[in-house]
Coordinates of C-alpha atoms in Angstrom, one line a residue:
R1395 CA 0.0 0.0 0.0
M1396 CA 0.9 3.7 -0.2
D1397 CA 3.2 4.9 2.6
Q1398 CA 4.3 1.3 3.3
A1399 CA 7.3 -1.0 2.7
L1400 CA 7.8 -4.7 3.0
L1401 CA 10.2 -5.9 5.7
L1402 CA 11.3 -9.6 5.8
I1403 CA 13.0 -10.6 9.0
R1404 CA 15.4 -13.6 8.8
N1405 CA 16.3 -15.1 12.2
E1406 CA 19.5 -17.2 12.0
L1407 CA 19.8 -17.6 15.7
P1408 CA 19.5 -21.4 16.4
A1409 CA 17.6 -21.5 19.6
Q1410 CA 16.0 -18.2 20.2
G1411 CA 12.8 -16.6 18.8
L1412 CA 12.6 -12.8 18.4
R1413 CA 10.1 -10.1 19.1
L1414 CA 10.1 -7.1 16.7
A1415 CA 8.6 -3.8 17.8
A1416 CA 8.7 -0.4 16.2
L1417 CA 8.4 3.3 17.3
S1418 CA 7.6 6.1 14.9
G1419 CA 9.8 9.1 14.9
A1420 CA 6.7 11.3 14.8
C1421 CA 5.3 9.7 18.0
H1422 CA 6.4 11.7 21.1
Q1423 CA 7.1 9.7 24.3
C1424 CA 5.3 6.7 22.8
L1425 CA 5.5 3.0 23.6
Y1426 CA 7.0 0.5 21.2
Q1427 CA 4.4 -1.3 19.2
F1428 CA 4.7 -5.0 18.6
L1429 CA 5.0 -6.0 15.0
A1430 CA 5.8 -9.7 14.7
F1431 CA 7.2 -12.7 16.4
V1432 CA 10.1 -14.4 14.5
P1433 CA 10.6 -18.1 15.1
P1434 CA 14.2 -19.5 15.7
S1435 CA 16.1 -21.1 12.8
N1436 CA 15.9 -24.8 12.2
G1437 CA 19.5 -25.8 12.9
S1438 CA 19.2 -29.3 11.4
L1439 CA 17.8 -28.0 8.1
R1440 CA 19.8 -24.7 8.2
E1441 CA 16.6 -22.8 7.5
P1442 CA 16.3 -19.4 9.2
G1443 CA 13.0 -18.4 10.9
T1444 CA 11.2 -15.8 8.9
A1445 CA 8.4 -13.3 9.3
A1446 CA 7.2 -10.5 7.0
V1447 CA 5.6 -7.2 8.1
M1448 CA 4.5 -3.9 6.5
V1449 CA 6.3 -0.9 7.9
D1450 CA 5.4 2.8 7.7
T1451 CA 7.4 5.0 5.3
Q1452 CA 5.9 8.4 6.3
H1453 CA 8.3 8.9 9.2
P1454 CA 11.6 7.4 10.4
L1455 CA 11.2 4.3 12.4
T1456 CA 13.1 2.8 15.3
L1457 CA 13.1 -1.0 15.2
L1458 CA 13.7 -2.9 18.4
L1459 CA 14.6 -6.6 18.3
S1460 CA 14.5 -8.5 21.6
G1461 CA 14.3 -12.1 22.8
S1462 CA 11.0 -13.9 22.6
A1463 CA 10.6 -13.4 26.4
G1464 CA 11.2 -9.7 25.9
D1465 CA 13.9 -9.7 28.6
R1466 CA 16.9 -9.0 26.4
E1467 CA 17.4 -6.2 23.9
L1468 CA 19.4 -7.7 20.9
C1469 CA 19.6 -4.7 18.6
K1470 CA 18.0 -1.3 17.8
I1471 CA 18.0 0.2 14.3
Q1472 CA 16.8 3.6 13.2
Y1473 CA 15.9 3.8 9.5
H1474 CA 13.5 5.7 7.2
F1475 CA 12.1 3.2 4.8
G1476 CA 11.1 4.1 1.3
E1477 CA 7.6 3.7 -0.2
F1478 CA 7.0 0.3 -1.9
G1479 CA 10.6 -0.8 -1.0
N1480 CA 11.5 -4.4 -0.2
Y1481 CA 13.9 -4.9 2.7
S1482 CA 15.4 -7.7 4.7
L1483 CA 16.6 -7.6 8.3
V1484 CA 19.1 -10.4 8.9
V1485 CA 19.8 -11.4 12.5
K1486 CA 22.7 -13.7 13.1
T1487 CA 25.4 -14.6 15.7
L1488 CA 28.9 -13.2 15.0
S1489 CA 30.6 -15.0 17.8
T1490 CA 29.3 -18.0 19.6
S1491 CA 31.7 -17.4 22.5
T1492 CA 30.6 -13.9 23.2
K1493 CA 27.1 -14.4 21.9
T1494 CA 27.4 -11.2 19.9
V1495 CA 24.4 -10.6 17.6
S1496 CA 24.5 -8.6 14.4
C1497 CA 21.4 -7.1 12.7
D1498 CA 21.9 -6.1 9.1
L1499 CA 19.4 -4.3 7.0
V1500 CA 19.5 -5.2 3.3
I1501 CA 17.6 -3.6 0.4
N1502 CA 16.2 -6.3 -1.8
E1503 CA 14.3 -3.9 -4.0
G1504 CA 14.7 -0.2 -4.0
P1505 CA 11.8 2.1 -3.2
I1506 CA 10.1 4.2 -5.8
N1507 CA 10.3 8.0 -6.0
S1508 CA 6.7 8.9 -5.1
Y1509 CA 7.4 12.6 -5.4
L1510 CA 7.9 12.6 -9.2
P1511 CA 4.1 13.1 -9.8
I1512 CA 4.4 16.4 -7.8
L1513 CA 7.2 17.6 -10.0
F1514 CA 5.4 16.7 -13.1
A1515 CA 2.2 18.4 -12.0
F1516 CA 4.2 21.5 -11.1
L1517 CA 5.8 21.6 -14.5
V1518 CA 2.4 21.2 -16.2
Y1519 CA 0.8 24.1 -14.2
M1520 CA 3.9 26.3 -14.8
G1521 CA 3.6 25.6 -18.5
I1522 CA -0.1 26.5 -18.5
F1523 CA 0.6 29.7 -16.6
A1524 CA 3.4 30.6 -19.0
I1525 CA 1.1 30.1 -22.0
L1526 CA -1.5 32.3 -20.4
I1527 CA 1.0 35.0 -19.6
V1528 CA 2.4 35.0 -23.2
G1529 CA -1.2 35.0 -24.5
R1530 CA -2.0 38.0 -22.4
L1531 CA 1.0 39.9 -23.7
F1532 CA 0.1 39.1 -27.3
M1533 CA -3.5 40.4 -26.6
K1534 CA -2.0 43.8 -25.7
I1535 CA -0.9 44.1 -29.4
D1536 CA -3.7 45.8 -31.2
P1537 CA -3.6 43.8 -34.5
V1538 CA -3.6 40.5 -32.6
R1539 CA -6.4 41.6 -30.3
N1540 CA -8.5 42.8 -33.2
W1541 CA -8.0 39.6 -35.2
V1542 CA -8.8 37.4 -32.2
Y1543 CA -12.1 39.2 -31.4
K1544 CA -13.0 39.3 -35.1
K1545 CA -12.7 35.5 -35.3
L1546 CA -14.6 35.0 -32.0
N1547 CA -17.5 37.3 -32.7
P1548 CA -17.4 39.3 -35.9
R1549 CA -20.7 41.1 -35.3
E1550 CA -19.6 42.5 -32.0
T1551 CA -16.0 43.3 -32.8
D1552 CA -16.3 47.0 -32.4
R1553 CA -18.1 46.8 -29.1
L1554 CA -15.6 44.4 -27.6
I1555 CA -12.6 46.5 -28.8
N1556 CA -14.0 49.6 -27.3
S1557 CA -14.8 47.9 -24.0
E1558 CA -12.3 46.7 -21.4
L1559 CA -12.0 43.4 -23.2
G1560 CA -13.8 41.3 -20.7
T1561 CA -12.2 42.8 -17.6
P1562 CA -14.9 44.3 -15.3
N1563 CA -14.4 48.0 -14.7
T1564 CA -14.4 49.6 -11.3
T1565 CA -18.0 50.7 -11.3
D1566 CA -19.4 47.4 -12.5
S1567 CA -17.2 45.4 -10.1
V1568 CA -18.4 47.4 -7.1
S1569 CA -22.0 47.8 -8.0
S1570 CA -22.5 44.2 -8.9
D1571 CA -20.5 42.8 -6.0
P1572 CA -22.8 41.4 -3.4
T1573 CA -20.6 42.6 -0.5
P1574 CA -20.5 46.2 0.7
R1575 CA -17.9 48.6 -0.7
L1576 CA -14.7 48.0 1.1
W1577 CA -13.1 51.4 0.3
S1578 CA -13.8 55.1 0.7
T1579 CA -16.1 56.9 -1.6
A1580 CA -13.1 58.7 -3.0
S1581 CA -11.6 55.4 -4.0
Q1582 CA -14.3 52.8 -4.8
Q1583 CA -11.9 50.1 -5.8
R1584 CA -12.2 46.8 -4.0
L1585 CA -9.0 45.5 -2.4
R1586 CA -8.2 42.5 -4.6
S1587 CA -5.5 41.4 -2.2
L1588 CA -8.1 40.3 0.4
D1589 CA -10.0 38.1 -2.1
T1590 CA -6.7 36.8 -3.4
F1591 CA -5.6 35.9 0.1
R1592 CA -9.0 34.2 0.8
G1593 CA -9.0 32.4 -2.5
L1594 CA -5.4 31.1 -2.1
S1595 CA -6.3 29.6 1.3
L1596 CA -9.6 28.2 0.0
I1597 CA -8.2 26.5 -3.1
I1598 CA -5.3 24.8 -1.1
M1599 CA -7.9 23.8 1.5
V1600 CA -10.1 22.2 -1.3
F1601 CA -7.1 20.3 -2.7
V1602 CA -6.2 19.0 0.8
N1603 CA -9.8 18.0 1.6
Y1604 CA -9.9 16.1 -1.7
G1605 CA -6.9 14.1 -0.5
G1606 CA -3.8 16.0 -1.5
G1607 CA -2.6 13.1 -3.7
K1608 CA -2.6 11.0 -0.5
Y1609 CA 0.8 12.5 0.5
W1610 CA 1.4 12.5 4.2
F1611 CA 2.6 16.1 4.3
F1612 CA -0.7 17.2 2.9
K1613 CA -2.4 15.7 6.0
H1614 CA -2.9 17.3 9.3
E1615 CA -0.2 16.9 11.9
S1616 CA -1.0 14.1 14.3
W1617 CA -0.7 16.4 17.4
N1618 CA 2.0 19.0 18.3
G1619 CA 4.5 20.5 16.0
K1620 CA 5.3 20.8 12.4
L1621 CA 3.1 23.2 10.4
H1622 CA 2.1 21.3 7.3
F1623 CA 0.0 23.0 4.6
P1624 CA -3.3 21.9 6.1
S1625 CA -2.5 23.3 9.6
A1626 CA -2.4 26.9 8.3
L1627 CA -5.3 26.9 5.8
F1628 CA -8.3 27.2 8.1
S1629 CA -6.6 29.7 10.3
R1630 CA -5.8 32.0 7.3
F1631 CA -9.5 31.8 6.3
V1632 CA -10.5 32.8 9.8
F1633 CA -7.9 35.7 9.7
I1634 CA -9.1 37.1 6.5
M1635 CA -12.7 36.8 7.6
G1636 CA -11.8 39.2 10.5
T1637 CA -10.2 41.6 8.1
S1638 CA -13.3 41.6 5.9
I1639 CA -15.6 42.2 8.9
S1640 CA -13.7 45.4 9.8
L1641 CA -13.8 46.8 6.2
S1642 CA -17.4 45.8 5.5
L1643 CA -18.9 47.1 8.8
S1644 CA -17.0 50.3 8.3
S1645 CA -18.6 50.7 4.9
I1646 CA -22.1 49.8 6.0
L1647 CA -22.0 52.2 9.0
R1648 CA -20.6 55.0 6.8
W1649 CA -23.7 54.7 4.6
G1650 CA -25.9 55.3 7.7
S1651 CA -27.3 51.9 8.4
S1652 CA -28.8 51.3 11.8
K1653 CA -26.6 49.3 14.2
W1654 CA -29.6 47.2 15.3
K1655 CA -30.5 46.4 11.7
V1656 CA -26.9 45.4 11.0
L1657 CA -26.8 43.3 14.2
G1658 CA -29.9 41.4 13.0
K1659 CA -28.1 40.6 9.8
I1660 CA -25.1 39.4 11.7
F1661 CA -27.2 37.0 13.7
W1662 CA -29.0 35.8 10.6
R1663 CA -25.8 35.2 8.7
S1664 CA -24.3 33.3 11.6
F1665 CA -27.3 31.1 11.9
L1666 CA -27.2 30.3 8.2
L1667 CA -23.5 29.4 8.4
I1668 CA -24.0 27.1 11.4
L1669 CA -27.0 25.5 9.8
L1670 CA -25.2 24.9 6.5
G1671 CA -22.2 23.5 8.4
I1672 CA -24.4 20.9 10.1
I1673 CA -25.9 19.9 6.8
V1674 CA -22.7 19.7 4.9
V1675 CA -20.6 17.9 7.6
N1676 CA -23.3 15.2 7.9
P1677 CA -23.8 14.0 4.3
N1678 CA -26.0 10.9 4.3
Y1679 CA -27.3 11.0 0.7
C1680 CA -27.2 7.3 0.1
L1681 CA -27.8 5.9 3.6
G1682 CA -31.3 7.1 4.3
P1683 CA -32.4 9.8 6.8
L1684 CA -29.9 11.2 9.2
S1685 CA -30.2 10.0 12.8
W1686 CA -29.7 12.3 15.8
D1687 CA -27.8 9.5 17.5
N1688 CA -24.6 10.1 15.5
L1689 CA -25.1 13.6 14.1
R1690 CA -21.8 15.6 14.3
I1691 CA -22.5 19.1 15.7
P1692 CA -19.1 20.9 15.4
G1693 CA -17.5 21.7 12.1
V1694 CA -15.7 24.2 10.0
L1695 CA -18.7 26.3 9.0
Q1696 CA -20.2 26.1 12.4
R1697 CA -17.0 27.5 14.0
L1698 CA -16.8 30.2 11.3
G1699 CA -20.5 31.1 12.0
F1700 CA -20.0 31.5 15.7
T1701 CA -16.7 33.3 15.3
Y1702 CA -18.3 35.7 12.9
L1703 CA -21.1 36.3 15.3
V1704 CA -18.8 37.2 18.2
V1705 CA -16.3 39.3 16.3
A1706 CA -18.7 41.1 14.1
A1707 CA -21.0 41.9 17.1
L1708 CA -18.0 43.0 19.1
E1709 CA -16.8 45.3 16.3
L1710 CA -20.3 46.7 15.8
L1711 CA -21.2 47.4 19.4
F1712 CA -17.9 49.1 20.4
T1713 CA -17.1 51.0 17.3
R1714 CA -16.5 54.7 18.1
A1715 CA -17.4 57.4 15.6
G1716 CA -14.4 59.0 14.1
A1717 CA -12.0 56.3 15.3
E1718 CA -11.1 54.8 12.0
S1719 CA -10.9 58.2 10.2
G1720 CA -8.2 59.3 12.7
T1721 CA -10.2 62.4 13.9
L1722 CA -10.0 61.3 17.6
E1723 CA -7.1 62.8 19.6
M1724 CA -4.6 60.1 20.6
S1725 CA -2.0 60.4 23.4
C1726 CA 0.1 57.8 21.5
P1727 CA -0.2 58.1 17.7
A1728 CA 1.8 54.8 17.2
L1729 CA -1.2 53.0 18.8
Q1730 CA -4.0 54.9 17.1
D1731 CA -5.3 51.7 15.5
I1732 CA -5.5 49.9 18.9
L1733 CA -6.3 52.4 21.7
P1734 CA -9.8 53.4 20.4
Y1735 CA -10.8 49.8 20.7
W1736 CA -9.6 49.1 24.2
P1737 CA -13.0 47.6 25.3
Q1738 CA -12.7 45.0 22.5
W1739 CA -9.2 44.1 23.6
I1740 CA -10.3 43.7 27.2
F1741 CA -13.1 41.4 26.1
I1742 CA -10.6 39.3 24.0
L1743 CA -8.1 39.1 26.8
M1744 CA -10.8 38.0 29.2
L1745 CA -11.7 35.2 26.7
E1746 CA -8.1 34.1 26.7
V1747 CA -8.0 34.0 30.5
V1748 CA -11.1 31.8 30.3
W1749 CA -9.3 29.5 27.8
L1750 CA -6.2 29.3 30.0
C1751 CA -8.2 28.6 33.2
L1752 CA -10.3 25.9 31.6
T1753 CA -7.3 24.3 29.8
F1754 CA -5.0 24.2 32.8
L1755 CA -7.2 24.2 35.8
L1756 CA -10.3 22.3 34.9
P1757 CA -10.3 18.8 36.6
V1758 CA -10.6 16.0 34.0
P1759 CA -11.5 12.6 35.4
G1760 CA -8.6 10.2 35.1
C1761 CA -6.2 12.8 33.6
P1762 CA -3.6 15.1 35.0
R1763 CA -4.7 18.7 35.3
G1764 CA -3.6 20.8 32.4
Y1765 CA -3.0 17.8 30.1
L1766 CA -2.4 18.8 26.5
G1767 CA -1.4 15.4 25.0
P1768 CA -3.0 13.1 22.5
G1769 CA -3.7 10.2 24.8
G1770 CA -3.5 6.7 23.3
I1771 CA 0.1 5.4 23.3
G1772 CA 1.5 8.9 23.8
D1773 CA 3.1 9.8 27.2
F1774 CA 4.1 6.2 27.5
G1775 CA 0.5 5.0 27.5
N1776 CA -0.3 6.5 30.9
Y1777 CA -3.3 8.5 29.8
P1778 CA -4.9 6.6 26.9
N1779 CA -8.4 8.1 27.4
C1780 CA -7.3 11.7 27.9
T1781 CA -7.1 12.9 24.3
G1782 CA -7.2 16.7 24.2
G1783 CA -7.4 17.1 27.9
A1784 CA -10.0 19.7 29.0
A1785 CA -10.9 20.5 25.4
G1786 CA -11.9 16.9 24.6
Y1787 CA -13.6 16.5 28.0
I1788 CA -15.8 19.6 27.5
D1789 CA -17.0 18.4 24.1
R1790 CA -17.7 14.9 25.3
L1791 CA -19.5 16.3 28.4
L1792 CA -21.7 18.9 26.6
L1793 CA -22.1 17.4 23.2
G1794 CA -21.8 13.7 23.8
E1795 CA -19.2 11.3 22.3
N1796 CA -21.5 10.4 19.3
H1797 CA -21.8 14.0 18.2
I1798 CA -18.2 14.9 17.7
Y1799 CA -15.5 13.8 15.2
Q1800 CA -14.8 10.1 15.6
H1801 CA -11.5 9.8 13.7
P1802 CA -9.1 12.5 14.8
S1803 CA -5.7 12.8 13.2
S1804 CA -4.0 11.5 16.4
S1805 CA -5.6 8.1 15.8
V1806 CA -3.0 7.1 13.2
I1807 CA 0.2 7.7 15.0
Y1808 CA -0.9 7.7 18.6
Q1809 CA -3.6 5.1 18.2
T1810 CA -6.1 7.1 20.2
V1811 CA -9.5 5.4 20.8
M1812 CA -11.4 8.4 22.2
P1813 CA -13.3 10.7 19.8
Y1814 CA -12.0 14.2 19.6
D1815 CA -13.2 17.2 17.5
P1816 CA -10.7 19.7 16.2
E1817 CA -13.5 22.2 15.8
G1818 CA -14.8 21.7 19.3
I1819 CA -16.1 24.2 21.9
L1820 CA -12.9 25.3 23.8
G1821 CA -10.8 25.9 20.7
T1822 CA -13.5 28.3 19.4
I1823 CA -12.2 30.9 21.9
N1824 CA -8.9 31.0 20.2
T1825 CA -10.5 31.0 16.8
I1826 CA -12.2 34.2 17.9
F1827 CA -8.8 35.6 18.8
M1828 CA -7.5 34.7 15.4
A1829 CA -10.4 36.5 13.7
F1830 CA -9.8 39.5 15.9
L1831 CA -6.2 39.7 14.8
G1832 CA -7.5 39.7 11.3
L1833 CA -9.9 42.5 12.3
Q1834 CA -6.9 44.4 13.5
A1835 CA -5.4 44.1 10.0
G1836 CA -8.6 45.6 8.6
K1837 CA -8.3 48.5 11.0
I1838 CA -4.8 49.1 9.9
I1839 CA -6.0 49.4 6.3
L1840 CA -8.7 51.8 7.3
F1841 CA -6.5 54.0 9.5
Y1842 CA -3.7 54.3 7.0
R1843 CA -5.9 54.5 3.9
D1844 CA -3.8 54.8 0.8
Q1845 CA -0.6 55.1 2.9
H1846 CA 1.0 51.9 1.6
K1847 CA 4.2 52.1 3.5
Q1848 CA 2.4 52.6 6.8
I1849 CA 0.1 49.7 6.1
M1850 CA 2.9 47.3 5.2
S1851 CA 5.1 48.5 8.1
R1852 CA 2.3 47.9 10.6
F1853 CA 1.7 44.4 9.1
L1854 CA 5.4 43.7 9.6
I1855 CA 5.4 44.9 13.2
W1856 CA 2.4 42.8 14.1
S1857 CA 4.0 39.8 12.5
I1858 CA 7.2 40.3 14.5
V1859 CA 5.2 40.8 17.7
M1860 CA 3.2 37.6 17.1
G1861 CA 6.4 35.7 16.3
I1862 CA 8.1 36.8 19.5
I1863 CA 5.0 35.7 21.6
S1864 CA 5.1 32.3 19.8
A1865 CA 8.8 31.9 20.5
I1866 CA 8.2 32.6 24.2
L1867 CA 5.2 30.2 24.5
T1868 CA 6.9 27.4 22.6
K1869 CA 10.5 28.0 23.7
C1870 CA 11.2 27.4 20.0
S1871 CA 10.5 23.7 20.5
K1872 CA 8.1 21.3 19.1
E1873 CA 7.2 19.5 22.4
E1874 CA 9.0 21.2 25.3
G1875 CA 7.3 24.7 25.3
F1876 CA 4.9 26.1 27.8
I1877 CA 2.1 25.8 25.3
P1878 CA 3.1 23.8 22.1
I1879 CA 1.8 24.7 18.7
N1880 CA -1.3 22.4 18.2
K1881 CA -3.9 22.8 15.5
N1882 CA -6.2 20.2 17.0
L1883 CA -6.4 22.2 20.3
W1884 CA -6.2 25.6 18.6
S1885 CA -3.7 26.5 21.3
I1886 CA -2.8 30.1 21.8
S1887 CA 0.7 29.5 20.4
Y1888 CA -0.9 28.1 17.3
V1889 CA -2.9 31.3 16.9
T1890 CA 0.0 33.6 17.4
T1891 CA 2.2 31.6 15.0
M1892 CA -0.4 31.4 12.3
S1893 CA -1.2 35.1 12.7
C1894 CA 2.5 35.9 12.3
F1895 CA 2.6 34.1 9.0
A1896 CA -0.8 35.5 8.0
F1897 CA 0.3 39.1 8.5
I1898 CA 3.4 38.4 6.3
L1899 CA 1.4 36.7 3.6
L1900 CA -1.1 39.5 3.5
L1901 CA 1.7 42.0 3.3
L1902 CA 3.2 40.2 0.3
I1903 CA -0.1 39.8 -1.5
Y1904 CA -1.1 43.4 -0.7
Y1905 CA 2.2 44.7 -2.1
L1906 CA 2.1 42.6 -5.3
V1907 CA -1.6 43.0 -6.1
D1908 CA -2.8 46.4 -4.7
V1909 CA 0.4 48.5 -4.4
K1910 CA 2.6 47.6 -7.4
R1911 CA -0.1 45.8 -9.4
L1912 CA 2.4 43.2 -10.6
W1913 CA -0.2 40.5 -10.1
S1914 CA -3.9 40.6 -10.7
G1915 CA -4.5 37.9 -8.1
A1916 CA -5.6 35.4 -10.7
P1917 CA -6.6 32.6 -10.5
F1918 CA -7.1 32.7 -6.7
F1919 CA -9.0 36.0 -6.8
Y1920 CA -12.1 34.3 -8.4
P1921 CA -12.7 31.6 -5.8
G1922 CA -12.0 34.3 -3.2
M1923 CA -15.0 36.2 -4.5
N1924 CA -17.3 33.1 -4.2
S1925 CA -15.7 31.4 -1.2
I1926 CA -18.9 30.1 0.5
L1927 CA -20.2 28.6 -2.8
V1928 CA -16.8 26.9 -3.6
Y1929 CA -16.4 25.5 -0.1
I1930 CA -19.9 24.1 0.2
G1931 CA -19.9 22.9 -3.4
H1932 CA -16.6 21.0 -3.0
E1933 CA -18.0 19.3 0.1
V1934 CA -21.4 18.3 -1.4
F1935 CA -20.1 17.1 -4.8
E1936 CA -16.9 15.5 -3.5
N1937 CA -17.9 12.0 -4.5
Y1938 CA -19.5 12.8 -7.8
F1939 CA -18.0 12.9 -11.3
P1940 CA -16.1 14.8 -12.6
F1941 CA -14.6 15.6 -9.2
K1942 CA -14.1 11.9 -8.5
W1943 CA -13.9 8.7 -10.6
K1944 CA -12.9 5.1 -10.2
M1945 CA -9.2 4.6 -10.4
Q1946 CA -7.3 1.9 -12.1
D1947 CA -4.7 1.8 -9.2
S1948 CA -5.9 3.1 -5.9
Q1949 CA -2.4 2.8 -4.5
S1950 CA -0.9 5.2 -6.9
H1951 CA 0.0 8.7 -5.8
A1952 CA 0.0 9.8 -9.4
E1953 CA -3.6 8.8 -10.0
H1954 CA -4.8 10.4 -6.7
L1955 CA -2.9 13.6 -7.4
T1956 CA -4.3 13.8 -10.9
Q1957 CA -7.9 13.4 -9.6
N1958 CA -7.4 15.8 -6.7
L1959 CA -5.8 18.5 -8.9
T1960 CA -8.5 18.1 -11.6
A1961 CA -11.2 18.5 -9.0
T1962 CA -9.5 21.6 -7.5
T1963 CA -8.9 23.1 -11.0
L1964 CA -12.6 22.6 -11.9
W1965 CA -13.6 24.7 -8.9
V1966 CA -11.3 27.5 -10.0
I1967 CA -12.8 27.4 -13.5
I1968 CA -16.3 27.3 -12.0
S1969 CA -15.6 30.4 -9.8
Y1970 CA -14.1 32.2 -12.9
V1971 CA -17.2 31.5 -15.0
L1972 CA -19.4 32.7 -12.1
Y1973 CA -17.3 35.8 -11.8
R1974 CA -17.6 36.6 -15.5
R1975 CA -21.4 36.2 -15.2
R1976 CA -21.5 38.4 -12.1
I1977 CA -22.9 35.5 -10.0
F1978 CA -21.9 35.8 -6.4
W1979 CA -23.5 33.8 -3.6
K1980 CA -23.6 35.6 -0.3
I1981 CA -25.1 34.7 3.0

């Protein structure tokens, strides 16, 4: 199978059976897991005892060979096996007098290079982008442009030439856009960088949700540590949602809308997001009616809906007139985008105190107080039913075990048996904090309107501050910090780290797209304009053609990658067509 290799153990010891156990390099403080018993060799027939096992190739393994009684460690080998490789582990006696045992690992058949499909796909997409760029340059040449449009539509050649050649102008883009204007009346141009940022995060999220070619690094981290692609996607989406809240509410209130009317819309939109999330996360199209007995309550859209409700209501209720325009007198001009909103900051800091108290002080039956581990075989198997500590306990207590996610990412490496939901109740507090930091980015854009250097310098400062906080919380360590980076828990260090990267990414995209205009944001701009439709659509139609089809070889990364990239590309094309037809789905 994918991510596996074959290991044949040859035991040439004449009178001793062997026990083979393994420990994954990605499993922190874990117990060795028994793999196979290898019988002793048949001395009279000179036939070694053999056993064959499948070993994991995603992470380095430590193999431990001991006597059959488990009382003597014979050898320990650390090795990173290659996918579809064929290996032999030969155990024999070097000296009968000293009873010295040697363990030699032999490669019978070399592994394949499973990363070649990624390189090929990269070259294909780069080729397509190169062709599009060259075509765009040719279309700027008047004779070429006139000839192309004459061939495409001879009767409307004049109208097309005199138009903006299919690119929506500023007035059309703003008036037809379903969201409120995000800029001042003097400059009614929508910030393309925000939609590009949102679309980039969304499209990678779609690719990962479809399987990511079944590569392990496109899957969520088992527990603490390394920030794979999937670990950053949802957080970026939350971040840019906060930025959009700041800009859109500012625009709405400038146009004189009643706060109570806007608050009603906020409640309604949050309700719809939560409802859609429950429907989408519980697909049961072919199994009959859904049963409440196993209905999953938390989910991505549910958390987005509740986070939107809290952050948007907070921004609406505590917004001060004249704050964003800079007309209020400030004792500290360097903090003019923070001080007017001190009630919001106090509320957010109070939420963080609640998270810290519940996480580290709430008694959890059978678990040490403040436990942040994965349970299962982690922590040497001492707390197998403590997955997620207080976060998991609160979800199981308030929602019930049958109404949360049953197969957490920790179940693969740490062999956890308890259900745990990465979109649970306690982690929502830090999701609100993440959206609030995105809200802060929006305030920076409003305060320093059209002052590009000021905006980018503030983004950089916020990124540095968040990075320093992350370094302190984690001690720059994967496992040994005060609060490790953990996407499953949505730990505070995870939020500060992700916001550090989010500010930097937004700075880069803002500079390229809105300041220097070196990049239009395509193709990510288009799904960013229809994010809810693309997200819900990719979930609903995930198992339908042409987004999925029967493969000839289900154990081929190349086939999975082709299918997942095709499905993701189709959603980009769909979003582009909807954009050209001015179709935007808003909630």
